[in-house]
Coordinates of C-alpha atoms in Angstrom, one line a residue:
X157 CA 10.9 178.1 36.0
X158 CA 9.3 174.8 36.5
X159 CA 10.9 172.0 38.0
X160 CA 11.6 169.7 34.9
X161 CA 12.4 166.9 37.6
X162 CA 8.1 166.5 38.2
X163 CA 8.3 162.6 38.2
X164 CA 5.3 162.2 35.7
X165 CA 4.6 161.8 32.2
X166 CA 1.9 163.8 31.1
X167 CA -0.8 161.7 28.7
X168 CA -3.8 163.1 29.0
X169 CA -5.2 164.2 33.1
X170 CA -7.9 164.8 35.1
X171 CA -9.8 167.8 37.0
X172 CA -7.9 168.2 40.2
X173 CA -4.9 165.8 40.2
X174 CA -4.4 165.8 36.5
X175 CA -1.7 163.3 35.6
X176 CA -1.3 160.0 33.9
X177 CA 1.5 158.1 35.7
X178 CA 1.8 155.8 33.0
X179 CA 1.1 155.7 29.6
X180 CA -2.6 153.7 29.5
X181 CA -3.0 151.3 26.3
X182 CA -6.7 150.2 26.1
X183 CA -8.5 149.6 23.0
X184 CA -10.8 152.4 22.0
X185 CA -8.6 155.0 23.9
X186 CA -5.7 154.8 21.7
X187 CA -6.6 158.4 20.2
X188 CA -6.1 160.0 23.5
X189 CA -2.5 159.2 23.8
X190 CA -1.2 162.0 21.8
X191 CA 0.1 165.6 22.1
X192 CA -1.9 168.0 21.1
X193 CA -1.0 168.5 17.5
X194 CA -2.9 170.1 14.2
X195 CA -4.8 168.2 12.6
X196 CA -5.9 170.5 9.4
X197 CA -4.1 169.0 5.9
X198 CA -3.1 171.9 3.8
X199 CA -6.0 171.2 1.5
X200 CA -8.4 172.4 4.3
X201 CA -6.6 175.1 6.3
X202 CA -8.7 178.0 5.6
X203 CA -6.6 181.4 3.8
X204 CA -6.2 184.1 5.7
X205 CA -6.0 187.7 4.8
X206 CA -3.9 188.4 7.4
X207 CA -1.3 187.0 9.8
X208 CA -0.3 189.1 12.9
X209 CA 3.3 187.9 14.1
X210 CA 3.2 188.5 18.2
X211 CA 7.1 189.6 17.7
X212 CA 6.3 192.6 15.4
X213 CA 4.7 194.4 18.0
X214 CA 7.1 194.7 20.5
X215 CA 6.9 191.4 22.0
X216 CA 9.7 189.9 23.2
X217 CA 9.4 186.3 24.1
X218 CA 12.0 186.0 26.6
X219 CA 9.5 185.0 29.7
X220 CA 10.9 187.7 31.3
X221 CA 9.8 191.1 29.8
X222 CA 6.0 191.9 30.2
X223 CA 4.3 191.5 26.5
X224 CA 0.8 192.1 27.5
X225 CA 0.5 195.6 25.8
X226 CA 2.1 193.3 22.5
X227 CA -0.8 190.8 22.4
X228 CA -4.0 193.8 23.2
X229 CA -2.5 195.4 20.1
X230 CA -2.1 192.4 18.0
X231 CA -6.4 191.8 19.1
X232 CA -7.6 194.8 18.8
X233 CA -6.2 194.8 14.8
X234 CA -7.0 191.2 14.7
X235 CA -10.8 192.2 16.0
X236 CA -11.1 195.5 13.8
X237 CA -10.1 193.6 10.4
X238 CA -12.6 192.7 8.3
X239 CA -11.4 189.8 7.0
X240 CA -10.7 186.5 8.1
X241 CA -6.9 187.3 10.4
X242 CA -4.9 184.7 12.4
X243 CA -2.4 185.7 15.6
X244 CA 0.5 183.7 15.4
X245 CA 2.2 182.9 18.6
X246 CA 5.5 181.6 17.8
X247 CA 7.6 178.4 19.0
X248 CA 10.7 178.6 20.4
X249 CA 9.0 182.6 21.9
X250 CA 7.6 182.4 26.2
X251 CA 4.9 185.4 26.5
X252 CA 4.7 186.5 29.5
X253 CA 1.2 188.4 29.6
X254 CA -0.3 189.9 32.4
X255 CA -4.3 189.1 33.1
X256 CA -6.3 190.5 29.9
X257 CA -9.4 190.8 28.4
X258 CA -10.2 189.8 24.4
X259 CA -13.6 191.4 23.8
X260 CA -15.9 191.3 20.8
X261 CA -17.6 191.6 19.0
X262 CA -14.8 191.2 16.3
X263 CA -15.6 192.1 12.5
X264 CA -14.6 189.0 11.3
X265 CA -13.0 185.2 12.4
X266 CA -10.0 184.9 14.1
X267 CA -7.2 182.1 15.0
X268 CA -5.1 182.4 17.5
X269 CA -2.5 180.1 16.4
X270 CA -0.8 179.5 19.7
X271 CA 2.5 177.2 18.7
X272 CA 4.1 179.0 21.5
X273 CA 4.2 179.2 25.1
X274 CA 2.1 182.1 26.9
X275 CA 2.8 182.2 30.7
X276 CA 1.3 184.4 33.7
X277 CA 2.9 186.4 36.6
X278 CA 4.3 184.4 39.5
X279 CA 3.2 186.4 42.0
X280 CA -0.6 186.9 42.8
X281 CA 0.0 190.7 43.5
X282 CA -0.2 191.0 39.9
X283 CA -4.2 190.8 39.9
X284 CA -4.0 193.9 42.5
X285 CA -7.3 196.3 41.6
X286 CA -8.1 193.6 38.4
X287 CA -10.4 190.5 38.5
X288 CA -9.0 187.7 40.2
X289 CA -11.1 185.3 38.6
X290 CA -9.7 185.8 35.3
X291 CA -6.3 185.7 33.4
X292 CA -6.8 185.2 29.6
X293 CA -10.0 186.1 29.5
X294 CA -12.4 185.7 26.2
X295 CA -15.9 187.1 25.8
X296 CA -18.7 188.3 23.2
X297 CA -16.8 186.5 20.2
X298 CA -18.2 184.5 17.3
X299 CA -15.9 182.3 15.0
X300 CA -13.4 182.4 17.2
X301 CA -10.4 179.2 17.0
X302 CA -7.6 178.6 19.4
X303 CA -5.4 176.0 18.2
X304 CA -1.3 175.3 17.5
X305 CA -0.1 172.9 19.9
X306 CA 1.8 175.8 22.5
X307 CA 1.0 175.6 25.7
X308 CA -0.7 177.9 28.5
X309 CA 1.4 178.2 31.5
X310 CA -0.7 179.1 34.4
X311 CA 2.2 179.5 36.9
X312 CA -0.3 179.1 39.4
X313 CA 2.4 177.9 42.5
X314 CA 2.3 180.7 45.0
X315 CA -1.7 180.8 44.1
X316 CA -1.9 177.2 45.2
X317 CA 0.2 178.0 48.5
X318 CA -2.0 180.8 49.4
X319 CA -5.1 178.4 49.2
X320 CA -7.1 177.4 52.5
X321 CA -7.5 174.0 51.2
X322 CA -4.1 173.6 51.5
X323 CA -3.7 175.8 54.9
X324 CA -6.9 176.0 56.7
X325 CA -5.8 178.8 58.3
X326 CA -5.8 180.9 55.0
X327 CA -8.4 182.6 54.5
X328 CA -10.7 181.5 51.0
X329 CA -10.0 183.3 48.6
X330 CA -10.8 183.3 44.7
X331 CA -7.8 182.3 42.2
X332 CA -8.4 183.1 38.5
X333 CA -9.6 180.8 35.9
X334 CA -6.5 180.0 33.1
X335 CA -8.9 180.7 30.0
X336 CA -12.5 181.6 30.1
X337 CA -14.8 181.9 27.6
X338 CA -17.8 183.8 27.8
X339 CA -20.6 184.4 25.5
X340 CA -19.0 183.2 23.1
X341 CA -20.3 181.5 20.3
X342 CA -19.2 178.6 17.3
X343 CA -16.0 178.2 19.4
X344 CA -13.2 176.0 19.3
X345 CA -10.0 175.3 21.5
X346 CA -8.1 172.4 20.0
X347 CA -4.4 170.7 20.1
X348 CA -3.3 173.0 23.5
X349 CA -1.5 172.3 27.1
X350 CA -3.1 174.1 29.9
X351 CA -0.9 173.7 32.6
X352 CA -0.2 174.7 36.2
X353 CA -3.8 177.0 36.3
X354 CA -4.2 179.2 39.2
X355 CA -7.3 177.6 40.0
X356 CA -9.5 176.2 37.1
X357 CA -7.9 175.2 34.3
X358 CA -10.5 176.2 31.1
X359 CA -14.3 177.8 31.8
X360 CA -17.2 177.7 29.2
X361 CA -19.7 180.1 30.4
X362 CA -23.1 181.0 28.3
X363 CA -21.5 180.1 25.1
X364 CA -22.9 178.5 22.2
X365 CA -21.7 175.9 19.8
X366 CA -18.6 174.9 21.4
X367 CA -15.9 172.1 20.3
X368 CA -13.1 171.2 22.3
X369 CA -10.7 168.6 21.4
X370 CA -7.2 166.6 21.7
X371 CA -6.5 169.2 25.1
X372 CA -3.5 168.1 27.9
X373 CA -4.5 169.7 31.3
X374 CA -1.9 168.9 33.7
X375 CA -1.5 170.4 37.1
X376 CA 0.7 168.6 40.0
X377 CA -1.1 166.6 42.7
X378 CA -0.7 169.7 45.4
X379 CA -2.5 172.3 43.4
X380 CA -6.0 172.5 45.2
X381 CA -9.6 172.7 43.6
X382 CA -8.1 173.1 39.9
X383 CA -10.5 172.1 37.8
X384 CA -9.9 170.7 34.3
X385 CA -12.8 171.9 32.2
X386 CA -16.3 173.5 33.5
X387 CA -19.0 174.1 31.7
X388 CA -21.9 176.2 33.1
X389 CA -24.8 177.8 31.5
X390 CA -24.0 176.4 27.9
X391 CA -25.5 174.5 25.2
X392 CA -24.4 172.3 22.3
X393 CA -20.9 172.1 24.1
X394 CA -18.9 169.1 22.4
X395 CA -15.7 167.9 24.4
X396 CA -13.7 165.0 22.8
X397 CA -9.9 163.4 24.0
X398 CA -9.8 165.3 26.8
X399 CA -11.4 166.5 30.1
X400 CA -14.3 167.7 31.7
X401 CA -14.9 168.2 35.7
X402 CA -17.9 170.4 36.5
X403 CA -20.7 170.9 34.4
X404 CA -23.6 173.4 35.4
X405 CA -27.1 174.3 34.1
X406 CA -26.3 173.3 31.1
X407 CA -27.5 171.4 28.3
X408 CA -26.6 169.5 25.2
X409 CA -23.3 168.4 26.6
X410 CA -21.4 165.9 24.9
X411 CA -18.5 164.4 26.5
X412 CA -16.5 161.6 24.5
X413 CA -13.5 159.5 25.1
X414 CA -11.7 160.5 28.0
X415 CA -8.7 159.2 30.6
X416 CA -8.9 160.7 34.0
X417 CA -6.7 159.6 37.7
X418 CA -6.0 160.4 39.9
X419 CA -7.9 162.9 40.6
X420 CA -11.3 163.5 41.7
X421 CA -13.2 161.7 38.7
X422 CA -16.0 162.7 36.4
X423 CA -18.8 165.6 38.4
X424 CA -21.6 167.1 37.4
X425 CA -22.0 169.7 40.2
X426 CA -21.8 171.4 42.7
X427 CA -26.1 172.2 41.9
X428 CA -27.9 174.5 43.7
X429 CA -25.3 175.9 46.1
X430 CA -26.2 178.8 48.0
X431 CA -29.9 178.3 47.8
X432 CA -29.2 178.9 43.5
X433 CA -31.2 177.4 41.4
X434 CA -29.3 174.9 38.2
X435 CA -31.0 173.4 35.7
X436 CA -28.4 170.6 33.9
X437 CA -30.4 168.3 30.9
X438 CA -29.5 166.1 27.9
X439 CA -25.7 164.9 29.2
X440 CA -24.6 162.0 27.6
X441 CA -20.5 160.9 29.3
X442 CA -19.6 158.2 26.5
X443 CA -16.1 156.3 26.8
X444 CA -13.9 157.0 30.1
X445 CA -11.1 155.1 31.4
X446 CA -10.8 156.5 35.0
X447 CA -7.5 154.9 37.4
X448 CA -7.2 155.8 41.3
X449 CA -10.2 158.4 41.1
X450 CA -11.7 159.8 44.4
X451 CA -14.6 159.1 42.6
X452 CA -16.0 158.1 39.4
X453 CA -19.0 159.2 37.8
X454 CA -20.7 161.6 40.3
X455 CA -24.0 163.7 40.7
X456 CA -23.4 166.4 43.3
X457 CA -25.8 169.5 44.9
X458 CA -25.8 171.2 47.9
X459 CA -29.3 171.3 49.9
X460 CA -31.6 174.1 49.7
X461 CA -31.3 174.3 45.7
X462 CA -33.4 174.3 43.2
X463 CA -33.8 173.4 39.7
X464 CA -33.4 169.9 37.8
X465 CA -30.3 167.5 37.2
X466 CA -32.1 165.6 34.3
X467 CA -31.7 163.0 31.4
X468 CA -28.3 162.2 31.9
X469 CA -26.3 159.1 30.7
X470 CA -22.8 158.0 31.7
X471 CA -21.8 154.6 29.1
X472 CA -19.1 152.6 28.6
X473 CA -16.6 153.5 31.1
X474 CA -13.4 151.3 32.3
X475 CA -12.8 152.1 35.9
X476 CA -9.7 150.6 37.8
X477 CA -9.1 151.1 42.1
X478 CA -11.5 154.0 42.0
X479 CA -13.6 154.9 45.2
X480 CA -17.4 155.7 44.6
X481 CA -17.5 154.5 41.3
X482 CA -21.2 155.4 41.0
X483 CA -22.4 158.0 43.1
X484 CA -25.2 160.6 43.8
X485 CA -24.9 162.9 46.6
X486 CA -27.8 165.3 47.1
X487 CA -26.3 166.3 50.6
X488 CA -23.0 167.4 49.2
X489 CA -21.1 170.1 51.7
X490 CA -17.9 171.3 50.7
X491 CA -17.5 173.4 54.0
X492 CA -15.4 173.6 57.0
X493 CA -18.9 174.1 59.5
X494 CA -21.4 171.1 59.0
X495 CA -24.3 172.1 56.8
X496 CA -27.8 172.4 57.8
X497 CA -30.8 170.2 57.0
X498 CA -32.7 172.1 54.5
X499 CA -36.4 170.9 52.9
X500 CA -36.1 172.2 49.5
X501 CA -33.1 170.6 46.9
X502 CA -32.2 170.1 42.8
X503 CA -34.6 167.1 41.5
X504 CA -32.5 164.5 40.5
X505 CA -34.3 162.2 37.6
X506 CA -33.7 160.3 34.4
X507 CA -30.3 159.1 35.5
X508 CA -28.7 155.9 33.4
X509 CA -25.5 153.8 34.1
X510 CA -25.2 151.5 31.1
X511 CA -21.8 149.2 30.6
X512 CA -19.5 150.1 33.1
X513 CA -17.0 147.9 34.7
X514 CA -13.9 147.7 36.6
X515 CA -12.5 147.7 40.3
X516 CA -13.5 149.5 43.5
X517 CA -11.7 151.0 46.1
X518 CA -14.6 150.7 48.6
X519 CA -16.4 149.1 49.7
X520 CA -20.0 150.9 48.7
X521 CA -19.3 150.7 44.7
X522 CA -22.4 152.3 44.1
X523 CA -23.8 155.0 46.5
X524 CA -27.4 156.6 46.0
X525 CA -28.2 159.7 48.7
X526 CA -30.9 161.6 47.6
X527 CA -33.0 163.8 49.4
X528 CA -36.3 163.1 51.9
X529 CA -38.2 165.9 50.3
X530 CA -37.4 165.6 46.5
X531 CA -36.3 161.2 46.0
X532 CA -34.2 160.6 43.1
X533 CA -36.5 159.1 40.6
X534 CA -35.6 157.2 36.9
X535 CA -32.5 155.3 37.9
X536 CA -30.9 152.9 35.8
X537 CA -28.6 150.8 35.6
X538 CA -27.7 148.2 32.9
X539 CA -24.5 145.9 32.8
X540 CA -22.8 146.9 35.8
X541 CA -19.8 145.2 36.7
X542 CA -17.9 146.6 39.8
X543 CA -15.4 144.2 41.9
X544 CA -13.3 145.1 45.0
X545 CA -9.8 146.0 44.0
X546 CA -8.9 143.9 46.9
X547 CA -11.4 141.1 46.2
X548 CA -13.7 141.8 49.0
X549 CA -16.9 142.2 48.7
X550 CA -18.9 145.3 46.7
X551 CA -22.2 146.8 48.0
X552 CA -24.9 149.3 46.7
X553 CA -26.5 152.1 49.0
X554 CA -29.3 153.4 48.9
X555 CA -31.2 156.4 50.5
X556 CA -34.8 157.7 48.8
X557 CA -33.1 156.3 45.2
X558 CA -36.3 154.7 43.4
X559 CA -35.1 153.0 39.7
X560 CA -35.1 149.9 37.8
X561 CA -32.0 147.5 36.3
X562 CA -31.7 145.4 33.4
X563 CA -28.6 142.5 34.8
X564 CA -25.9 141.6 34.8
X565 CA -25.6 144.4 37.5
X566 CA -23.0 144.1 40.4
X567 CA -23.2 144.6 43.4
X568 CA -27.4 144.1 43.1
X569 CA -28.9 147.5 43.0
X570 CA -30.6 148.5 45.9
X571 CA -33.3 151.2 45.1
X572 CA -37.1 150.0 44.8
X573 CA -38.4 149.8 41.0
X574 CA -40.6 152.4 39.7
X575 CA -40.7 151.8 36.1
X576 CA -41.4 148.9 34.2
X577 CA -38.3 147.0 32.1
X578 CA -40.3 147.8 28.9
X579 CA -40.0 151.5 29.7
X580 CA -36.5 151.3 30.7
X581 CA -35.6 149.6 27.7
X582 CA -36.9 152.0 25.8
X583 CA -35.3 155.2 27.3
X584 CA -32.0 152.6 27.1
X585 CA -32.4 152.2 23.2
X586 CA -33.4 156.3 22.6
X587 CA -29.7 157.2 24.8
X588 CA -27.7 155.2 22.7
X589 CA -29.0 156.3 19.7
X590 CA -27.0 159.3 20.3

């Protein structure tokens, strides 16, 4: 049972802390205020030739009783059907389901209409012999909606106990992802809380044609390393009034109107760990509000990568008390030993930062570290506005970071020019005709 005495009220959250303290009320972020909730009139819900009601196949909803063996049943019908068949997940009914696969290919589109709640074991020894990456896990499916308002409980608890981030004497382990979809393609997961995962909250991983919308993702501020949304090795991924974390060789990513903090603020990374190679193009991060972030809007990879981090925008974001507002870090090490100098990394190039303004909670508001072998190259920056939040003064910092800057900017940029305003201006005019 979940404490209902969490002092918080969730809004919408971020990737690792997740919670809107108070309710935010800026123009233009109005829409992202709301509970997830259908949005489909009667007019345009589509007919279905069948409805599969979780509760006539043994299911018992108590939260208690195990109903995974229920909800295969109800997906293998579902998948086998050859006309268009929603799941219905009921309200007032808690699923308990154990970790599970959904495979397609299915014969024809399904809904899983979750207006329910669906909530995972307690206690990690349930993964025993199973993937511990995974609990609801979705792959090789076309047309496939998730949608209802319910929410998806990843009890995830004794997982974040267990975690060496929060014991360093624990050894690192692997915690499953809440919902994951793989290979999947024309997707969409809409009007859902995803809550409490295990580790990441929601994975998109080589799928096709993906919308996600009006999501809460809440987790309490002691759950480690849980990740809102990532996104890695998609394209044409679409994800509006709600959350994304990590993104990773991708492409075509679209992420629109979003509130994060605290948390750990808006990443694309971690590129090129372990000597991989990532190749991340054609990102465009339009309208953020981000409060009492660890950082803002950040590029991160690990040395010894390879691969591109290219023809990425970040516009119009409201920032308030956040540390690194702007950063790049092509030195990032998220390790317990120090990390060791390597020659080869992920080229960083084609990087804008138009209309973004608020307060910092350092003093180095915007922080360039690129690497000595492979300089970030195409910066720019365009009416920056970013003030101490405790009205001292704002810096830039810069290492191998070569641009240009169209003012006002603040605090002055500090990388050497490389490109004409003419030719900036142009790029400038092309992003935002997105």
């Amino acid at each position: 049972m979940i404490n209902q005495a969490i002092p918080f009220v969730i809004v919408l959250i971020n990737f690792y802390v997740y919670i809107c303290t108070n309710f935010v009320c800026i123009q233009g972020f109005d829409s992202l205020l709301q509970l997830p909730q259908s949005r489909l009139s009667a007019r345009s819900r589509p007919i279905f030739k069948r409805v599969l009601f979780l509760p006539h196949f043994g299911a018992v909803g108590d939260g208690v009783h195990n109903d995974t063996q229920a909800i295969v049943d109800a997906w293998k019908m579902a998948c086998s059907f050859p006309a268009r068949t929603r799941i219905e997940i009921p309200a007032g009914y808690t699923f308990l389901v154990h970790p599970v696969d959904f495979a397609g290919p299915c014969k024809s589109r399904i809904t899983f209409n979750i207006s329910g709640t669906i909530v995972a074991p307690k206690d990690p020894s349930s993964w025993k012999g199973l993937n511990r990456r995974k609990w609801l896990y979705f792959h090789g499916i076309n047309h496939l909606t998730i949608d209802g308002g319910g929410t998806i409980n990843g009890m995830g608890m004794r997982w974040w106990a267990r975690s060496c981030k929060i014991n360093p004497r624990n050894p690192c382990r692997h915690a499953p992802t809440s919902l994951t979809f793989h290979k999947c393609k024309d997707l969409k997961v809409m009007n859902l809380r995803i809550v409490y995962a295990q580790q990441m909250h929601v994975a998109f991983t080589n799928c096709i044609r993906v919308m996600a919308s009006h999501l809460v993702v809440a987790s309490p501020a002691i759950s480690p390393n849980t990740d809102g949304i990532h996104i890695s090795a998609s394209r044409g991924v679409e994800v509006r009034d709600t959350i994304v974390e990590t993104v990773s060789s991708s492409s075509r990513i679209r992420i629109r109107n979003i509130v994060c903090g605290p948390g750990h603020g808006i990443s694309i990374g971690s590129l090129g760990k372990y000597n991989s190679s990532s190749n991340v193009r054609d990102i465009v991060v339009d309208g953020a509000f981000l409060s009492n972030t660890d950082n803002g809007l950040r590029i991160k990879t690990w040395q010894g990568g390879s691969g591109n981090a290219n023809d990425i925008t970040f516009r119009n974001v409201l920032m308030e008390n956040v540390s690194n507002p702007i950063i790049i870090d092509q030195y990032y090490c998220d390790s317990s030993h120090p990390c060791a100098n390597q020659t080869s990394a992920v080229k960083v190039a084609n990087i804008s930062f138009m209309h973004i303004k608020g307060t910092s909670a350092t003093e180095a508001a915007m922080r360039f570290d690129c690497s000595d072998y492979l300089p970030c190259e195409g910066l720019y920056l365009e009416d920056i506005q970013l003030v101490s939040y405790k009205g001292e003064s704002s810096k830039s910092f810069c290492w191998e970071a070569y641009g240009s800057s169209l003012d006002p900017v603040y605090p002055p940029p500090c990388f050497s020019e490389t490109q004409s305003f003419i030719q900036q201006k142009v790029v400038s005019e092309f992003l935002q005709s997105f």
